[in-house]
PDB file of C-alpha atoms in Angstrom:
ATOM      1  CA  MET A   1      -8.256  26.869  14.094  1.00 42.00           C
ATOM      2  CA  PRO A   2      -7.340  28.143  10.629  1.00 43.00           C
ATOM      3  CA  ALA A   3      -3.650  29.234  10.081  1.00 41.00           C
ATOM      4  CA  THR A   4      -4.632  32.855   9.230  1.00 35.00           C
ATOM      5  CA  ARG A   5      -6.100  33.417  12.694  1.00 34.00           C
ATOM      6  CA  LEU A   6      -2.790  32.390  14.529  1.00 31.00           C
ATOM      7  CA  PHE A   7      -1.137  35.732  13.752  1.00 28.00           C
ATOM      8  CA  GLN A   8      -3.988  38.169  14.007  1.00 36.00           C
ATOM      9  CA  GLY A   9      -3.632  41.048  16.523  1.00 39.00           C
ATOM     10  CA  ARG A  10      -1.523  44.106  17.077  1.00 38.00           C
ATOM     11  CA  ARG A  11       1.825  44.290  15.479  1.00 41.00           C
ATOM     12  CA  ARG A  12       4.896  46.059  16.929  1.00 43.00           C
ATOM     13  CA  SER A  13       7.858  47.231  14.998  1.00 43.00           C
ATOM     14  CA  GLY A  14       7.504  44.781  12.255  1.00 47.00           C
ATOM     15  CA  GLN A  15       7.019  41.872  14.525  1.00 48.00           C
ATOM     16  CA  GLY A  16       4.893  38.937  13.042  1.00 46.00           C
ATOM     17  CA  ARG A  17       5.526  39.992   9.455  1.00 48.00           C
ATOM     18  CA  SER A  18       7.918  37.276   8.382  1.00 47.00           C
ATOM     19  CA  LYS A  19       9.503  35.577  11.545  1.00 46.00           C
ATOM     20  CA  LEU A  20       7.507  32.563  11.953  1.00 44.00           C
ATOM     21  CA  PRO A  21       9.030  30.340  14.634  1.00 47.00           C
ATOM     22  CA  ALA A  22      10.763  27.502  12.968  1.00 48.00           C
ATOM     23  CA  LEU A  23       9.191  24.764  15.020  1.00 42.00           C
ATOM     24  CA  LEU A  24       5.841  26.005  14.277  1.00 39.00           C
ATOM     25  CA  LEU A  25       6.654  26.139  10.614  1.00 39.00           C
ATOM     26  CA  LEU A  26       7.791  22.727  10.622  1.00 40.00           C
ATOM     27  CA  VAL A  27       4.599  21.528  12.249  1.00 39.00           C
ATOM     28  CA  TRP A  28       2.365  23.603  10.071  1.00 40.00           C
ATOM     29  CA  LEU A  29       3.864  22.040   6.906  1.00 42.00           C
ATOM     30  CA  GLN A  30       3.564  18.464   8.015  1.00 44.00           C
ATOM     31  CA  PRO A  31       1.142  16.412   5.838  1.00 43.00           C
ATOM     32  CA  ALA A  32      -2.297  15.922   7.553  1.00 40.00           C
ATOM     33  CA  ASP A  33      -1.830  12.255   7.615  1.00 39.00           C
ATOM     34  CA  ALA A  34       1.974  12.034   8.709  1.00 39.00           C
ATOM     35  CA  GLN A  35       1.195  10.266  11.934  1.00 43.00           C
ATOM     36  CA  LEU A  36      -1.132   7.772  10.193  1.00 42.00           C
ATOM     37  CA  ALA A  37       2.046   6.280   8.397  1.00 43.00           C
ATOM     38  CA  GLU A  38       3.044   4.309  11.488  1.00 51.00           C
ATOM     39  CA  PRO A  39       2.678   0.523  11.115  1.00 57.00           C
ATOM     40  CA  ALA A  40       0.192  -1.338  13.088  1.00 70.00           C
ATOM     41  CA  PRO A  41       1.493  -3.225  16.033  1.00 85.00           C
ATOM     42  CA  GLU A  42       2.037  -6.788  15.280  1.00 90.00           C
ATOM     43  CA  ALA A  43      -0.619  -8.937  16.561  1.00 91.00           C
ATOM     44  CA  ARG A  44       0.042 -12.203  14.738  1.00 95.00           C
ATOM     45  CA  LEU A  45       2.216 -15.209  15.857  1.00 96.00           C
ATOM     46  CA  ALA A  46       4.186 -17.362  13.572  1.00 97.00           C
ATOM     47  CA  TYR A  47       3.474 -21.213  13.491  1.00 97.00           C
ATOM     48  CA  SER A  48       5.692 -23.278  15.745  1.00 96.00           C
ATOM     49  CA  ALA A  49       5.724 -26.686  17.257  1.00 94.00           C
ATOM     50  CA  SER A  50       3.803 -25.286  20.240  1.00 96.00           C
ATOM     51  CA  SER A  51       1.003 -23.823  18.010  1.00 97.00           C
ATOM     52  CA  PRO A  52      -2.426 -25.353  17.920  1.00 96.00           C
ATOM     53  CA  ALA A  53      -2.416 -28.656  15.929  1.00 96.00           C
ATOM     54  CA  TRP A  54      -5.308 -27.597  13.536  1.00 96.00           C
ATOM     55  CA  LEU A  55      -2.973 -25.056  11.950  1.00 97.00           C
ATOM     56  CA  GLN A  56      -1.438 -27.982  10.161  1.00 97.00           C
ATOM     57  CA  MET A  57      -4.443 -27.963   7.986  1.00 97.00           C
ATOM     58  CA  VAL A  58      -3.848 -24.547   6.549  1.00 98.00           C
ATOM     59  CA  GLY A  59      -1.871 -24.792   3.456  1.00 98.00           C
ATOM     60  CA  ARG A  60      -0.555 -22.749   0.494  1.00 98.00           C
ATOM     61  CA  LEU A  61      -2.562 -22.714  -2.797  1.00 98.00           C
ATOM     62  CA  ASP A  62      -0.622 -21.989  -6.007  1.00 97.00           C
ATOM     63  CA  VAL A  63      -3.163 -21.181  -8.918  1.00 97.00           C
ATOM     64  CA  PRO A  64      -1.887 -20.702 -12.513  1.00 95.00           C
ATOM     65  CA  GLY A  65      -4.011 -18.598 -15.095  1.00 91.00           C
ATOM     66  CA  PHE A  66      -4.014 -15.588 -17.289  1.00 86.00           C
ATOM     67  CA  LYS A  67      -5.648 -12.357 -17.881  1.00 84.00           C
ATOM     68  CA  TYR A  68      -5.820  -9.694 -20.578  1.00 83.00           C
ATOM     69  CA  GLU A  69      -3.858  -6.479 -20.354  1.00 83.00           C
ATOM     70  CA  GLN A  70      -4.280  -3.985 -23.267  1.00 82.00           C
ATOM     71  CA  GLY A  71      -5.657  -6.702 -25.433  1.00 83.00           C
ATOM     72  CA  ARG A  72      -2.740  -9.001 -24.827  1.00 86.00           C
ATOM     73  CA  ARG A  73      -2.941 -12.339 -22.956  1.00 83.00           C
ATOM     74  CA  VAL A  74      -0.668 -12.310 -19.922  1.00 84.00           C
ATOM     75  CA  HIS A  75       0.108 -15.299 -17.655  1.00 86.00           C
ATOM     76  CA  HIS A  76      -0.802 -14.756 -14.095  1.00 86.00           C
ATOM     77  CA  ARG A  77      -0.005 -16.775 -10.955  1.00 91.00           C
ATOM     78  CA  GLU A  78      -2.166 -16.371  -7.767  1.00 93.00           C
ATOM     79  CA  ASN A  79      -0.499 -17.384  -4.397  1.00 95.00           C
ATOM     80  CA  CYS A  80      -3.222 -17.872  -1.811  1.00 97.00           C
ATOM     81  CA  SER A  81      -3.979 -19.878   1.308  1.00 98.00           C
ATOM     82  CA  ALA A  82      -6.596 -22.763   1.671  1.00 98.00           C
ATOM     83  CA  THR A  83      -7.792 -25.066   4.445  1.00 98.00           C
ATOM     84  CA  LEU A  84      -8.254 -28.810   4.393  1.00 98.00           C
ATOM     85  CA  VAL A  85     -11.697 -29.747   5.941  1.00 97.00           C
ATOM     86  CA  SER A  86     -12.925 -33.005   7.121  1.00 96.00           C
ATOM     87  CA  ARG A  87     -15.812 -34.627   8.609  1.00 91.00           C
ATOM     88  CA  GLN A  88     -15.845 -35.373  12.346  1.00 88.00           C
ATOM     89  CA  GLY A  89     -14.131 -38.484  13.430  1.00 88.00           C
ATOM     90  CA  THR A  90     -12.239 -39.082  10.154  1.00 91.00           C
ATOM     91  CA  ARG A  91      -8.511 -39.440   9.674  1.00 93.00           C
ATOM     92  CA  GLU A  92      -8.215 -38.269   6.194  1.00 95.00           C
ATOM     93  CA  ALA A  93      -9.779 -35.517   4.005  1.00 96.00           C
ATOM     94  CA  GLN A  94     -10.023 -34.623   0.297  1.00 97.00           C
ATOM     95  CA  HIS A  95     -11.651 -31.120   0.208  1.00 98.00           C
ATOM     96  CA  ILE A  96     -10.203 -27.854   0.669  1.00 98.00           C
ATOM     97  CA  VAL A  97     -11.835 -24.306   0.941  1.00 98.00           C
ATOM     98  CA  THR A  98     -10.400 -20.998  -0.305  1.00 98.00           C
ATOM     99  CA  ALA A  99     -11.433 -17.553  -1.590  1.00 97.00           C
ATOM    100  CA  TRP A 100     -13.249 -17.151  -5.161  1.00 97.00           C
ATOM    101  CA  HIS A 101     -10.732 -14.365  -6.044  1.00 96.00           C
ATOM    102  CA  CYS A 102      -7.839 -16.846  -5.856  1.00 97.00           C
ATOM    103  CA  LEU A 103      -9.361 -18.583  -8.857  1.00 96.00           C
ATOM    104  CA  GLU A 104     -10.616 -15.682 -10.627  1.00 94.00           C
ATOM    105  CA  TYR A 105      -7.969 -15.991 -13.534  1.00 94.00           C
ATOM    106  CA  TYR A 106      -8.026 -19.727 -13.624  1.00 94.00           C
ATOM    107  CA  ARG A 107      -9.418 -20.315 -17.111  1.00 88.00           C
ATOM    108  CA  ASP A 108      -7.441 -23.374 -18.516  1.00 88.00           C
ATOM    109  CA  LEU A 109      -8.403 -26.701 -16.911  1.00 88.00           C
ATOM    110  CA  SER A 110      -5.299 -28.324 -18.236  1.00 90.00           C
ATOM    111  CA  MET A 111      -3.253 -26.199 -15.781  1.00 94.00           C
ATOM    112  CA  THR A 112      -2.594 -27.665 -12.413  1.00 97.00           C
ATOM    113  CA  ILE A 113      -3.600 -26.101  -9.184  1.00 98.00           C
ATOM    114  CA  THR A 114      -1.277 -27.094  -6.386  1.00 98.00           C
ATOM    115  CA  PHE A 115      -2.114 -27.412  -2.632  1.00 98.00           C
ATOM    116  CA  SER A 116       0.703 -27.948  -0.061  1.00 98.00           C
ATOM    117  CA  LEU A 117       0.724 -28.469   3.651  1.00 98.00           C
ATOM    118  CA  PRO A 118       4.121 -27.504   4.932  1.00 97.00           C
ATOM    119  CA  ASN A 119       3.600 -28.117   8.597  1.00 96.00           C
ATOM    120  CA  LEU A 120       1.726 -31.461   8.716  1.00 95.00           C
ATOM    121  CA  SER A 121       4.735 -33.782   8.323  1.00 92.00           C
ATOM    122  CA  PRO A 122       8.515 -33.307   7.942  1.00 92.00           C
ATOM    123  CA  GLN A 123       8.199 -33.301   4.148  1.00 91.00           C
ATOM    124  CA  PRO A 124       5.388 -30.985   2.845  1.00 91.00           C
ATOM    125  CA  GLU A 125       2.297 -32.925   1.638  1.00 95.00           C
ATOM    126  CA  VAL A 126       1.661 -31.774  -1.898  1.00 97.00           C
ATOM    127  CA  ARG A 127      -1.603 -32.518  -3.926  1.00 98.00           C
ATOM    128  CA  GLU A 128      -3.183 -31.396  -7.130  1.00 98.00           C
ATOM    129  CA  ALA A 129      -6.572 -29.896  -6.656  1.00 98.00           C
ATOM    130  CA  ARG A 130      -9.544 -29.483  -8.976  1.00 97.00           C
ATOM    131  CA  ALA A 131     -12.045 -26.575  -8.557  1.00 97.00           C
ATOM    132  CA  LEU A 132     -15.681 -27.851  -7.875  1.00 97.00           C
ATOM    133  CA  VAL A 133     -17.875 -24.847  -6.951  1.00 97.00           C
ATOM    134  CA  ASP A 134     -17.458 -21.210  -6.007  1.00 96.00           C
ATOM    135  CA  GLY A 135     -19.502 -18.125  -5.147  1.00 96.00           C
ATOM    136  CA  GLY A 136     -18.471 -16.349  -8.481  1.00 94.00           C
ATOM    137  CA  SER A 137     -17.711 -12.979  -7.228  1.00 94.00           C
ATOM    138  CA  MET A 138     -16.176 -10.811  -4.466  1.00 93.00           C
ATOM    139  CA  ASN A 139     -19.860 -10.656  -3.021  1.00 92.00           C
ATOM    140  CA  ALA A 140     -19.499 -14.561  -2.624  1.00 95.00           C
ATOM    141  CA  ASP A 141     -15.824 -14.836  -2.133  1.00 97.00           C
ATOM    142  CA  TRP A 142     -15.543 -18.582  -1.405  1.00 97.00           C
ATOM    143  CA  ALA A 143     -14.669 -21.761  -3.337  1.00 98.00           C
ATOM    144  CA  ILE A 144     -14.343 -25.325  -2.653  1.00 98.00           C
ATOM    145  CA  LEU A 145     -11.831 -27.594  -4.369  1.00 98.00           C
ATOM    146  CA  ARG A 146     -11.298 -31.431  -4.466  1.00 98.00           C
ATOM    147  CA  LEU A 147      -7.929 -33.048  -4.092  1.00 98.00           C
ATOM    148  CA  VAL A 148      -6.824 -35.744  -6.454  1.00 98.00           C
ATOM    149  CA  GLU A 149      -5.560 -37.725  -3.495  1.00 97.00           C
ATOM    150  CA  PRO A 150      -6.722 -37.497   0.081  1.00 97.00           C
ATOM    151  CA  VAL A 151      -4.465 -36.421   2.855  1.00 97.00           C
ATOM    152  CA  ALA A 152      -4.221 -38.545   6.139  1.00 96.00           C
ATOM    153  CA  PHE A 153      -3.823 -36.802   9.458  1.00 95.00           C
ATOM    154  CA  SER A 154      -4.267 -37.099  13.339  1.00 93.00           C
ATOM    155  CA  PRO A 155      -7.810 -36.410  14.442  1.00 90.00           C
ATOM    156  CA  SER A 156      -6.306 -33.696  16.838  1.00 89.00           C
ATOM    157  CA  SER A 157      -5.347 -31.689  13.707  1.00 94.00           C
ATOM    158  CA  ALA A 158      -8.832 -31.706  12.155  1.00 94.00           C
ATOM    159  CA  VAL A 159     -10.823 -28.666  10.976  1.00 95.00           C
ATOM    160  CA  THR A 160     -14.465 -29.733  10.944  1.00 94.00           C
ATOM    161  CA  ILE A 161     -17.824 -27.927  10.256  1.00 92.00           C
ATOM    162  CA  GLY A 162     -19.610 -27.075  13.514  1.00 81.00           C
ATOM    163  CA  PRO A 163     -23.373 -26.779  13.994  1.00 75.00           C
ATOM    164  CA  ALA A 164     -25.059 -23.809  12.554  1.00 71.00           C
ATOM    165  CA  ASN A 165     -25.698 -22.249  16.042  1.00 61.00           C
ATOM    166  CA  HIS A 166     -21.917 -22.170  16.788  1.00 54.00           C
ATOM    167  CA  THR A 167     -21.195 -19.304  14.368  1.00 47.00           C
ATOM    168  CA  THR A 168     -22.190 -16.484  16.597  1.00 45.00           C
ATOM    169  CA  GLY A 169     -20.553 -13.209  16.620  1.00 41.00           C
ATOM    170  CA  SER A 170     -20.043 -13.339  20.338  1.00 46.00           C
ATOM    171  CA  SER A 171     -17.061 -15.655  20.445  1.00 75.00           C
ATOM    172  CA  THR A 172     -13.469 -14.866  19.436  1.00 88.00           C
ATOM    173  CA  LEU A 173     -11.966 -15.850  16.241  1.00 93.00           C
ATOM    174  CA  VAL A 174      -8.445 -17.172  15.042  1.00 96.00           C
ATOM    175  CA  MET A 175      -7.490 -16.086  11.589  1.00 96.00           C
ATOM    176  CA  ALA A 176      -4.655 -18.033   9.758  1.00 97.00           C
ATOM    177  CA  GLY A 177      -2.959 -17.805   6.522  1.00 97.00           C
ATOM    178  CA  TYR A 178       0.265 -17.302   4.485  1.00 97.00           C
ATOM    179  CA  SER A 179       0.655 -13.609   4.424  1.00 94.00           C
ATOM    180  CA  ARG A 180       3.075 -12.335   2.018  1.00 92.00           C
ATOM    181  CA  ASP A 181       4.475  -9.370   4.246  1.00 91.00           C
ATOM    182  CA  LYS A 182       8.390  -9.397   4.477  1.00 93.00           C
ATOM    183  CA  GLY A 183       8.165  -9.501   8.316  1.00 92.00           C
ATOM    184  CA  LEU A 184       6.684 -12.316  10.176  1.00 94.00           C
ATOM    185  CA  GLY A 185       5.092 -13.754   6.998  1.00 94.00           C
ATOM    186  CA  ARG A 186       8.468 -14.019   5.325  1.00 94.00           C
ATOM    187  CA  SER A 187       6.888 -13.165   1.836  1.00 92.00           C
ATOM    188  CA  GLY A 188       4.500 -16.122   2.070  1.00 93.00           C
ATOM    189  CA  GLN A 189       6.737 -18.706   3.315  1.00 94.00           C
ATOM    190  CA  ALA A 190       5.564 -18.791   6.973  1.00 96.00           C
ATOM    191  CA  LEU A 191       2.078 -19.431   8.352  1.00 98.00           C
ATOM    192  CA  THR A 192       1.014 -16.767  10.680  1.00 97.00           C
ATOM    193  CA  TYR A 193      -2.046 -16.518  12.756  1.00 97.00           C
ATOM    194  CA  HIS A 194      -3.917 -14.095  15.010  1.00 96.00           C
ATOM    195  CA  GLU A 195      -5.617 -15.362  18.063  1.00 94.00           C
ATOM    196  CA  ASN A 196      -8.428 -13.876  20.104  1.00 92.00           C
ATOM    197  CA  CYS A 197      -9.539 -11.476  17.510  1.00 93.00           C
ATOM    198  CA  ARG A 198     -13.138 -10.514  17.198  1.00 91.00           C
ATOM    199  CA  GLN A 199     -15.929 -10.273  14.676  1.00 89.00           C
ATOM    200  CA  LEU A 200     -17.472  -6.700  14.411  1.00 86.00           C
ATOM    201  CA  ASP A 201     -20.853  -7.502  12.867  1.00 79.00           C
ATOM    202  CA  ASP A 202     -23.185 -10.601  12.449  1.00 68.00           C
ATOM    203  CA  ASP A 203     -23.019 -13.666  10.310  1.00 57.00           C
ATOM    204  CA  GLN A 204     -25.900 -12.659   8.235  1.00 62.00           C
ATOM    205  CA  ARG A 205     -23.834 -10.404   6.011  1.00 69.00           C
ATOM    206  CA  ALA A 206     -22.098 -11.547   2.710  1.00 78.00           C
ATOM    207  CA  SER A 207     -18.756 -10.760   4.475  1.00 86.00           C
ATOM    208  CA  ALA A 208     -17.956 -10.361   8.144  1.00 90.00           C
ATOM    209  CA  HIS A 209     -15.622  -7.497   9.487  1.00 91.00           C
ATOM    210  CA  THR A 210     -13.172  -8.288  12.109  1.00 93.00           C
ATOM    211  CA  ASN A 211     -10.338  -6.653  13.981  1.00 92.00           C
ATOM    212  CA  CYS A 212      -8.113  -9.625  12.989  1.00 93.00           C
ATOM    213  CA  GLN A 213      -4.648  -8.823  11.197  1.00 92.00           C
ATOM    214  CA  ALA A 214      -3.951 -10.313   7.753  1.00 90.00           C
ATOM    215  CA  TYR A 215      -1.963  -9.364   4.734  1.00 91.00           C
ATOM    216  CA  LYS A 216      -2.149 -10.248   1.063  1.00 91.00           C
ATOM    217  CA  GLY A 217      -1.551 -13.960   0.598  1.00 94.00           C
ATOM    218  CA  ALA A 218      -3.644 -14.836   3.507  1.00 96.00           C
ATOM    219  CA  SER A 219      -6.772 -14.829   1.290  1.00 96.00           C
ATOM    220  CA  GLY A 220      -8.515 -18.194   1.408  1.00 97.00           C
ATOM    221  CA  GLY A 221      -7.123 -18.997   4.783  1.00 97.00           C
ATOM    222  CA  ALA A 222      -8.979 -20.300   7.820  1.00 97.00           C
ATOM    223  CA  VAL A 223     -11.131 -18.535  10.159  1.00 96.00           C
ATOM    224  CA  VAL A 224     -11.724 -20.815  13.125  1.00 95.00           C
ATOM    225  CA  ARG A 225     -13.914 -20.733  16.335  1.00 92.00           C
ATOM    226  CA  TYR A 226     -13.203 -23.271  19.227  1.00 90.00           C
ATOM    227  CA  HIS A 227     -15.922 -25.676  20.515  1.00 84.00           C
ATOM    228  CA  ALA A 228     -16.107 -26.088  24.286  1.00 80.00           C
ATOM    229  CA  ASP A 229     -14.178 -29.233  23.884  1.00 80.00           C
ATOM    230  CA  GLY A 230     -11.428 -27.496  22.110  1.00 81.00           C
ATOM    231  CA  ALA A 231     -12.373 -28.764  18.654  1.00 86.00           C
ATOM    232  CA  ALA A 232     -11.645 -26.234  15.811  1.00 91.00           C
ATOM    233  CA  TYR A 233     -14.671 -25.343  13.838  1.00 94.00           C
ATOM    234  CA  LEU A 234     -14.447 -23.654  10.420  1.00 95.00           C
ATOM    235  CA  ALA A 235     -16.052 -20.212  10.809  1.00 93.00           C
ATOM    236  CA  GLY A 236     -15.334 -18.959   7.310  1.00 95.00           C
ATOM    237  CA  VAL A 237     -12.754 -18.087   4.723  1.00 97.00           C
ATOM    238  CA  ILE A 238     -10.537 -15.090   4.689  1.00 97.00           C
ATOM    239  CA  SER A 239     -11.535 -12.635   1.917  1.00 95.00           C
ATOM    240  CA  GLU A 240      -9.579  -9.403   2.444  1.00 86.00           C
ATOM    241  CA  GLY A 241      -7.011  -7.935   4.930  1.00 74.00           C
ATOM    242  CA  ASN A 242      -5.526  -4.351   5.052  1.00 66.00           C
ATOM    243  CA  SER A 243      -2.611  -5.330   7.414  1.00 64.00           C
ATOM    244  CA  GLU A 244      -3.725  -2.677   9.937  1.00 67.00           C
ATOM    245  CA  GLY A 245      -5.998  -4.722  12.062  1.00 68.00           C
ATOM    246  CA  THR A 246      -9.174  -4.847   9.801  1.00 79.00           C
ATOM    247  CA  SER A 247     -10.044  -7.766   7.697  1.00 91.00           C
ATOM    248  CA  THR A 248     -13.096  -9.625   6.272  1.00 94.00           C
ATOM    249  CA  TYR A 249     -14.104 -13.103   5.812  1.00 95.00           C
ATOM    250  CA  VAL A 250     -17.026 -15.052   4.286  1.00 95.00           C
ATOM    251  CA  PRO A 251     -18.963 -16.852   7.055  1.00 93.00           C
ATOM    252  CA  ILE A 252     -19.469 -20.566   6.603  1.00 93.00           C
ATOM    253  CA  ALA A 253     -23.169 -19.940   6.599  1.00 91.00           C
ATOM    254  CA  ARG A 254     -22.840 -18.838   2.977  1.00 93.00           C
ATOM    255  CA  PHE A 255     -21.797 -22.072   1.788  1.00 95.00           C
ATOM    256  CA  ARG A 256     -22.277 -24.637   4.652  1.00 94.00           C
ATOM    257  CA  THR A 257     -24.969 -26.738   2.821  1.00 94.00           C
ATOM    258  CA  LEU A 258     -22.896 -27.268  -0.206  1.00 95.00           C
ATOM    259  CA  LEU A 259     -19.635 -27.926   1.695  1.00 97.00           C
ATOM    260  CA  ASN A 260     -21.346 -30.523   3.939  1.00 95.00           C
ATOM    261  CA  ASN A 261     -22.798 -32.177   0.857  1.00 95.00           C
ATOM    262  CA  TYR A 262     -19.422 -32.454  -0.745  1.00 96.00           C
ATOM    263  CA  LEU A 263     -17.928 -33.893   2.553  1.00 94.00           C
ATOM    264  CA  ARG A 264     -20.419 -36.778   2.662  1.00 87.00           C
TER     265      ARG A 264
END
């Protein structure tokens, strides 16, 4: 109801001319979106020794680069997430997947991209990575990189590529990455993940919307579905997250064939 109608009617002895109740005035002057400022409830978990073993394959990606601002060349460093992906039955892997936009400003091939796995062993595994192929835009926000040296791991930790018919929108997801929030993510130092979140549309789109929670820094991280035997199948790559329970990812269907070719 418009505010002008709240005070219509008969006036008595000056009543209603200037004595607006203080409480009503306070409510009336509140911003329309005041109640929307409340942070979303925390849905993520922090990685620990009791977390699923495959989370050890999700690492941090450090990408040096440069961009131009007002005609000047400016150094730029992108801190993202990436996932070590392997063939089924192997004990080492040499390829990682991430988001294209993490490599957007990487223009000098002499600069070193670094991939690290903080949770795989007592000392973080660190490797140099080289870009192989990517989608080329936010409409195809994926990229495949090759590590200069492979990483060895236990088969129970593996993230593999499942069959095409496994990526259906009916099963739940796990989304994991190094979010840069100052809370649970500890400014990108801690791996966080959201279990049992859901895809909101089908895999035929360029990007799939979910109700998973992710922050900046989780871009390029893993989106996983579990097989009936408990194996972790890569479902896609995190593209964007608004930290409020809505995020998007690029389904593995968009680059499955290329990735499988490299893994062979």
